[in-house]
Coordinates of C-alpha atoms (C1' of nucleotides) in Angstrom, one line a residue:
Chain A
M1259 CA -38.3 -8.1 -26.2
R1260 CA -39.6 -11.5 -25.4
Q1261 CA -41.4 -12.3 -22.1
T1262 CA -39.3 -15.5 -20.9
K1263 CA -39.4 -16.9 -16.9
Q1264 CA -35.7 -15.8 -16.7
K1265 CA -37.0 -11.9 -17.1
R1266 CA -39.8 -12.6 -14.7
Y1267 CA -37.5 -13.9 -11.6
I1268 CA -34.3 -11.5 -12.6
M1269 CA -36.8 -8.0 -12.5
E1270 CA -39.3 -9.5 -9.5
A1271 CA -35.5 -10.5 -7.7
F1272 CA -34.5 -6.5 -8.8
Q1273 CA -37.8 -5.4 -7.1
N1274 CA -37.8 -7.0 -4.0
Y1275 CA -33.6 -7.2 -3.6
H1276 CA -33.5 -3.8 -0.9
G1277 CA -30.8 -1.4 -2.4
H1278 CA -28.5 -1.3 -5.4
P1279 CA -28.0 -5.0 -6.6
T1280 CA -25.1 -6.3 -9.2
A1281 CA -25.4 -8.6 -11.6
E1282 CA -23.6 -11.0 -9.0
E1283 CA -25.8 -10.2 -6.4
L1284 CA -28.9 -11.0 -8.1
Y1285 CA -27.6 -14.6 -9.2
A1286 CA -26.5 -15.3 -6.0
V1287 CA -30.2 -14.3 -4.6
L1288 CA -31.7 -16.5 -7.7
S1289 CA -29.6 -19.3 -8.2
P1290 CA -30.4 -21.6 -5.4
K1291 CA -34.2 -21.6 -6.8
H1292 CA -32.9 -21.9 -10.4
P1293 CA -29.5 -23.9 -11.0
R1294 CA -29.9 -23.5 -14.3
L1295 CA -30.0 -19.5 -14.3
S1296 CA -26.9 -18.8 -15.8
L1297 CA -24.7 -15.4 -14.7
A1298 CA -24.8 -14.3 -18.3
T1299 CA -28.3 -14.9 -18.4
V1300 CA -29.0 -12.4 -15.9
Y1301 CA -26.6 -9.9 -17.2
R1302 CA -28.4 -9.6 -20.7
N1303 CA -31.6 -9.4 -19.2
L1304 CA -30.4 -6.6 -17.0
N1305 CA -28.7 -4.4 -19.8
Q1306 CA -31.7 -5.0 -21.9
F1307 CA -33.9 -3.8 -19.2
A1308 CA -31.7 -0.4 -19.0
D1309 CA -31.3 0.2 -22.5
K1310 CA -35.6 -0.2 -22.0
G1311 CA -35.3 2.0 -19.9
M1312 CA -36.9 0.0 -17.9
I1313 CA -34.1 0.4 -14.6
N1314 CA -31.2 2.6 -13.9
R1315 CA -28.0 1.4 -14.3
V1316 CA -25.3 2.8 -11.6
I1317 CA -21.6 2.6 -13.1
I1318 CA -19.3 2.7 -10.4
P1319 CA -16.0 3.7 -10.3
N1320 CA -13.7 0.7 -9.6
G1321 CA -16.0 -1.6 -9.1
P1322 CA -19.3 -3.7 -10.6
T1323 CA -22.2 -2.0 -12.3
R1324 CA -25.3 -1.6 -10.3
F1325 CA -28.8 -1.5 -10.9
D1326 CA -31.4 0.7 -9.5
S1327 CA -34.8 0.1 -9.5
I1328 CA -35.6 4.4 -9.1
L1329 CA -36.2 5.9 -12.6
D1330 CA -37.1 9.2 -10.9
F1331 CA -34.3 12.4 -11.0
H1332 CA -31.8 11.6 -8.5
Y1333 CA -28.3 11.2 -7.5
H1334 CA -26.1 8.5 -6.2
A1335 CA -23.7 9.0 -3.5
I1336 CA -21.2 5.9 -2.0
C1337 CA -20.1 6.3 1.6
E1338 CA -16.5 6.0 2.1
E1339 CA -17.1 4.4 5.7
C1340 CA -19.3 1.2 4.4
G1341 CA -18.8 1.3 0.5
E1342 CA -22.9 1.5 0.1
L1343 CA -24.6 3.5 -2.6
F1344 CA -27.6 5.4 -1.7
D1345 CA -29.7 7.4 -3.8
I1346 CA -30.0 11.1 -2.9
D1347 CA -32.5 14.3 -3.2
S1348 CA -33.2 17.4 -2.5
P1349 CA -33.3 21.4 -3.2
E1350 CA -29.6 21.5 -3.1
I1351 CA -29.4 18.9 -5.8
R1352 CA -32.0 20.3 -8.3
A1353 CA -29.6 23.6 -8.4
V1354 CA -26.7 21.5 -9.3
D1355 CA -28.8 20.0 -12.2
E1356 CA -29.9 22.9 -12.8
A1357 CA -26.2 24.4 -12.7
I1358 CA -25.1 22.2 -15.2
H1359 CA -27.8 22.6 -17.8
N1360 CA -26.6 25.9 -17.5
I1361 CA -23.4 25.1 -19.2
K1362 CA -23.1 26.6 -22.6
A1363 CA -19.6 25.1 -23.5
F1364 CA -19.4 21.6 -25.7
N1365 CA -23.2 21.3 -26.1
V1366 CA -23.5 19.2 -22.6
S1367 CA -26.3 17.2 -23.7
N1368 CA -25.7 14.2 -20.7
Y1369 CA -23.6 14.1 -17.4
K1370 CA -22.7 11.1 -15.0
I1371 CA -22.4 12.0 -11.5
M1372 CA -21.0 10.7 -8.5
L1373 CA -20.9 12.4 -4.8
Y1374 CA -18.7 10.4 -1.9
G1375 CA -19.4 11.1 1.6
T1376 CA -20.6 9.6 4.8
C1377 CA -24.1 7.8 5.2
D1378 CA -26.3 8.9 8.6
L1379 CA -25.3 5.8 10.1
C1380 CA -21.5 5.9 9.7
K1381 CA -22.4 9.6 10.4
V1382 CA -23.9 8.4 13.8
K1383 CA -21.6 6.0 14.8
S1384 CA -18.4 8.0 14.6
Q1385 CA -19.8 9.8 16.8
H1386 CA -20.3 7.4 19.7
L1387 CA -16.7 6.3 18.8
H1388 CA -15.8 9.6 19.2
E1389 CA -17.1 10.5 22.6
N1390 CA -16.6 6.3 23.8
P1391 CA -13.6 4.9 22.3
S1392 CA -14.8 1.2 22.9
F1393 CA -18.2 1.8 21.4
N1394 CA -18.4 -0.6 18.6
Chain B
M656 CA 9.3 7.2 -4.0
R657 CA 12.9 5.9 -5.1
Q658 CA 13.9 7.5 -8.6
T659 CA 14.7 5.1 -11.7
K660 CA 14.7 5.1 -15.4
Q661 CA 11.4 3.4 -15.7
K662 CA 9.7 6.3 -13.9
R663 CA 11.7 8.9 -15.8
Y664 CA 10.8 7.2 -19.2
I665 CA 7.2 7.5 -18.3
M666 CA 6.9 10.9 -17.2
E667 CA 8.4 12.5 -19.9
A668 CA 6.4 10.0 -22.5
F669 CA 3.2 11.3 -20.6
Q670 CA 4.4 14.8 -20.7
N671 CA 4.8 14.8 -24.4
Y672 CA 1.7 13.0 -24.8
H673 CA -1.2 15.4 -26.4
G674 CA -4.8 14.6 -24.0
H675 CA -5.2 11.9 -21.7
P676 CA -3.3 8.9 -22.4
T677 CA -4.0 5.0 -20.9
A678 CA -1.2 3.4 -19.5
E679 CA -1.4 1.1 -22.7
E680 CA -1.0 4.2 -24.7
L681 CA 2.2 5.7 -23.3
Y682 CA 3.1 1.7 -23.3
A683 CA 2.4 1.6 -26.2
V684 CA 5.0 4.8 -27.1
L685 CA 7.7 4.0 -24.4
S686 CA 7.8 0.0 -25.8
P687 CA 10.1 0.2 -28.8
K688 CA 12.6 2.8 -26.9
H689 CA 12.7 0.2 -24.4
P690 CA 11.2 -3.0 -24.8
R691 CA 12.3 -4.2 -21.6
L692 CA 10.4 -1.9 -20.2
S693 CA 6.9 -3.6 -18.9
L694 CA 3.1 -2.9 -18.9
A695 CA 3.1 -3.0 -14.8
T696 CA 5.6 -1.1 -14.2
V697 CA 3.7 1.8 -16.6
Y698 CA 0.4 0.7 -14.6
R699 CA 2.0 0.7 -11.0
N700 CA 4.2 4.3 -12.0
L701 CA 1.1 6.1 -13.5
N702 CA -0.4 4.6 -10.1
Q703 CA 1.9 5.7 -8.1
F704 CA 2.2 9.2 -9.8
A705 CA -1.3 10.1 -9.1
D706 CA -1.4 8.7 -5.6
K707 CA 1.0 11.5 -4.7
G708 CA -1.3 14.3 -6.6
M709 CA 1.8 14.7 -9.6
I710 CA -0.9 13.3 -12.3
N711 CA -4.7 13.0 -12.5
R712 CA -6.6 10.2 -12.5
V713 CA -9.6 10.4 -15.2
I714 CA -11.8 7.5 -14.2
I715 CA -13.9 6.7 -17.6
P716 CA -16.8 4.9 -17.5
N717 CA -17.1 2.0 -19.8
G718 CA -13.4 2.1 -20.5
P719 CA -9.9 2.8 -19.4
T720 CA -8.7 4.7 -17.1
R721 CA -6.7 8.0 -18.4
F722 CA -4.4 10.0 -17.1
D723 CA -4.2 14.4 -17.1
S724 CA -1.1 17.0 -16.4
I725 CA -3.5 19.2 -15.5
L726 CA -3.9 19.7 -11.6
D727 CA -5.9 23.0 -11.3
F728 CA -9.6 22.7 -10.9
H729 CA -11.3 21.4 -14.4
Y730 CA -13.8 18.9 -15.4
H731 CA -13.8 16.8 -17.6
A732 CA -16.3 16.2 -21.1
I733 CA -16.7 12.8 -23.4
C734 CA -17.5 14.0 -27.4
E735 CA -20.5 11.4 -27.9
E736 CA -19.0 11.8 -31.9
C737 CA -15.4 11.1 -31.7
G738 CA -15.3 9.9 -27.8
E739 CA -12.6 12.1 -27.3
L740 CA -11.6 13.0 -23.6
F741 CA -11.7 17.1 -23.4
D742 CA -10.5 19.4 -20.2
I743 CA -13.0 22.0 -19.3
D744 CA -13.4 25.3 -17.9
S745 CA -16.0 28.2 -17.2
P746 CA -17.6 30.9 -15.2
E747 CA -20.5 28.4 -15.6
I748 CA -18.5 25.5 -14.3
R749 CA -17.1 27.0 -11.2
A750 CA -21.0 27.7 -11.2
V751 CA -21.9 23.8 -10.5
D752 CA -18.9 23.4 -8.6
E753 CA -20.3 26.1 -5.4
A754 CA -24.1 24.5 -5.7
I755 CA -21.7 20.8 -4.8
H756 CA -20.5 22.8 -2.3
N757 CA -23.9 24.1 -1.3
I758 CA -25.4 20.1 -0.5
K759 CA -25.7 19.9 3.3
A760 CA -27.0 15.8 2.9
F761 CA -24.6 13.2 2.8
N762 CA -21.0 15.1 3.8
V763 CA -20.3 15.4 0.9
S764 CA -16.6 15.8 1.2
N765 CA -15.8 14.9 -2.8
Y766 CA -17.0 14.2 -6.3
K767 CA -16.7 13.1 -9.6
I768 CA -18.6 14.4 -12.9
M769 CA -18.6 13.1 -16.5
L770 CA -20.1 16.2 -19.4
Y771 CA -20.9 14.1 -22.3
G772 CA -22.0 16.6 -25.3
T773 CA -20.6 17.3 -28.7
C774 CA -16.8 18.8 -29.1
D775 CA -16.3 22.1 -31.5
L776 CA -14.8 20.0 -34.1
C777 CA -17.7 17.3 -34.5
K778 CA -20.1 20.7 -34.1
V779 CA -18.5 21.9 -37.3
K780 CA -18.3 18.7 -39.3
S781 CA -21.9 17.8 -38.7
Q782 CA -22.9 21.5 -39.5
H783 CA -21.0 20.9 -43.0
L784 CA -22.7 17.3 -43.4
H785 CA -26.6 18.9 -43.0
E786 CA -25.4 22.0 -44.9
N787 CA -23.9 19.7 -47.9
P788 CA -24.4 16.1 -48.0
S789 CA -21.7 15.1 -49.6
F790 CA -18.8 16.7 -47.1
N791 CA -17.0 14.3 -45.4
Chain C
dT353 C1' -42.0 -22.1 -37.1
dT354 C1' -38.9 -19.0 -36.8
dA355 C1' -36.6 -15.5 -34.5
dC356 C1' -35.1 -14.3 -30.5
dA357 C1' -33.4 -16.2 -25.7
dT358 C1' -30.6 -19.2 -22.5
dG359 C1' -27.1 -22.1 -20.7
dC360 C1' -22.8 -23.1 -20.8
dA361 C1' -17.9 -22.2 -21.7
dA362 C1' -14.3 -19.3 -23.9
dA363 C1' -12.4 -15.2 -24.4
dG364 C1' -12.4 -9.9 -23.8
dT365 C1' -10.8 -6.3 -21.5
dA366 C1' -8.5 -3.7 -18.0
dT367 C1' -6.1 -3.8 -14.2
dT368 C1' -3.2 -6.1 -9.9
dT369 C1' -0.2 -9.2 -8.0
dG370 C1' 3.8 -13.0 -6.4
dC371 C1' 8.2 -13.8 -7.1
dT372 C1' 12.7 -13.6 -8.7
dT373 C1' 15.9 -10.4 -9.6
dC374 C1' 17.9 -5.9 -10.2
dG375 C1' 19.9 -1.3 -8.8
dC376 C1' 19.0 3.2 -6.2
dT377 C1' 20.3 5.0 -1.3
Chain D
dA461 C1' 23.4 -3.8 2.0
dG462 C1' 18.9 -3.7 2.5
dC463 C1' 14.5 -3.0 0.3
dG464 C1' 11.8 -0.7 -2.4
dA465 C1' 11.3 -1.4 -8.3
dA466 C1' 11.5 -3.3 -12.5
dG467 C1' 9.9 -7.4 -15.4
dC468 C1' 7.0 -11.7 -16.7
dA469 C1' 3.3 -14.4 -16.3
dA470 C1' -0.3 -15.4 -13.9
dA471 C1' -3.8 -14.4 -11.4
dT472 C1' -8.0 -11.5 -10.8
dA473 C1' -12.4 -8.3 -11.7
dC474 C1' -15.9 -7.9 -14.3
dT475 C1' -18.8 -8.9 -18.6
dT476 C1' -19.6 -9.8 -23.1
dT477 C1' -19.8 -13.5 -27.0
dG478 C1' -20.0 -17.6 -29.7
dC479 C1' -22.2 -21.3 -30.9
dA480 C1' -25.5 -25.3 -30.1
dT481 C1' -30.2 -25.9 -28.0
dG482 C1' -34.9 -24.0 -25.7
dT483 C1' -38.8 -21.5 -26.5
dA484 C1' -42.2 -18.1 -26.7
dA485 C1' -45.0 -16.1 -30.3

DNA sequence: TTACATGCAAAGTATTTGCTTCGCT
DNA sequence: AGCGAAGCAAATACTTTGCATGTAA
């Protein structure tokens, strides 16, 4: 993998990005400063980084692929209220992973899991709304 | 949901289809007998059936959505050799489901999981190849 | 210098939608 | 009769690819 300034720009923008950007989102950040950068290059490089294991691809059902800088073990969860993607880890999640490794059938070598629920912020919001319907 | 002959054709083709068809695959089966049937109608009806809980939508990472007639609890697994999608159930899989229900964070209300491994047929094939490299 | 990367536009894949017409109920 | 559904084509969303040019090693 050859060093290019595009690769550096993309990796830098990715690391400064809070959350889990899509290729388009990174392109939107980079495009103003680097008008000649093309979306295809962003896609190509993010895919290359992911293939090399430098970053994580998070496939979203019914949505664009997002990328994740956390390489350590964790799960992903989508908040059904706000649509945001979150990184999740806990002892209970380790227990899920362990249970999956116990599956004997099918030579299971790998898996993808996506959790759906409510993030902390949306949980608080709906509580306030419940207590005071004019809250927004 | 209004009764139409298209709905009947699609549901019938779906039930006669062995495995997990995509909208395109069902359309390919139906199109010769019903040349006026449109792919959009197949999509619209499969989505309607799924929304009504009559059939199951199986979202495939990097691939077209497949549909499943089994409504009972089970998981899905993709064979990494042949690409086929399989229905899976076993006590170990129930244990995974249980472990997921034990997750306290994020108010997890739902999840999607896809297992990757090797199906029985491909397992046998690769054993034969191992024992006799000319096997095919 | 040469092989890989980029930019750009075009194509690809999967699916949905606008709109007119059709046909259940 | 009225309104949801079908047919068709076009649009959409996301992503990849072909090809000429650029540039890192």
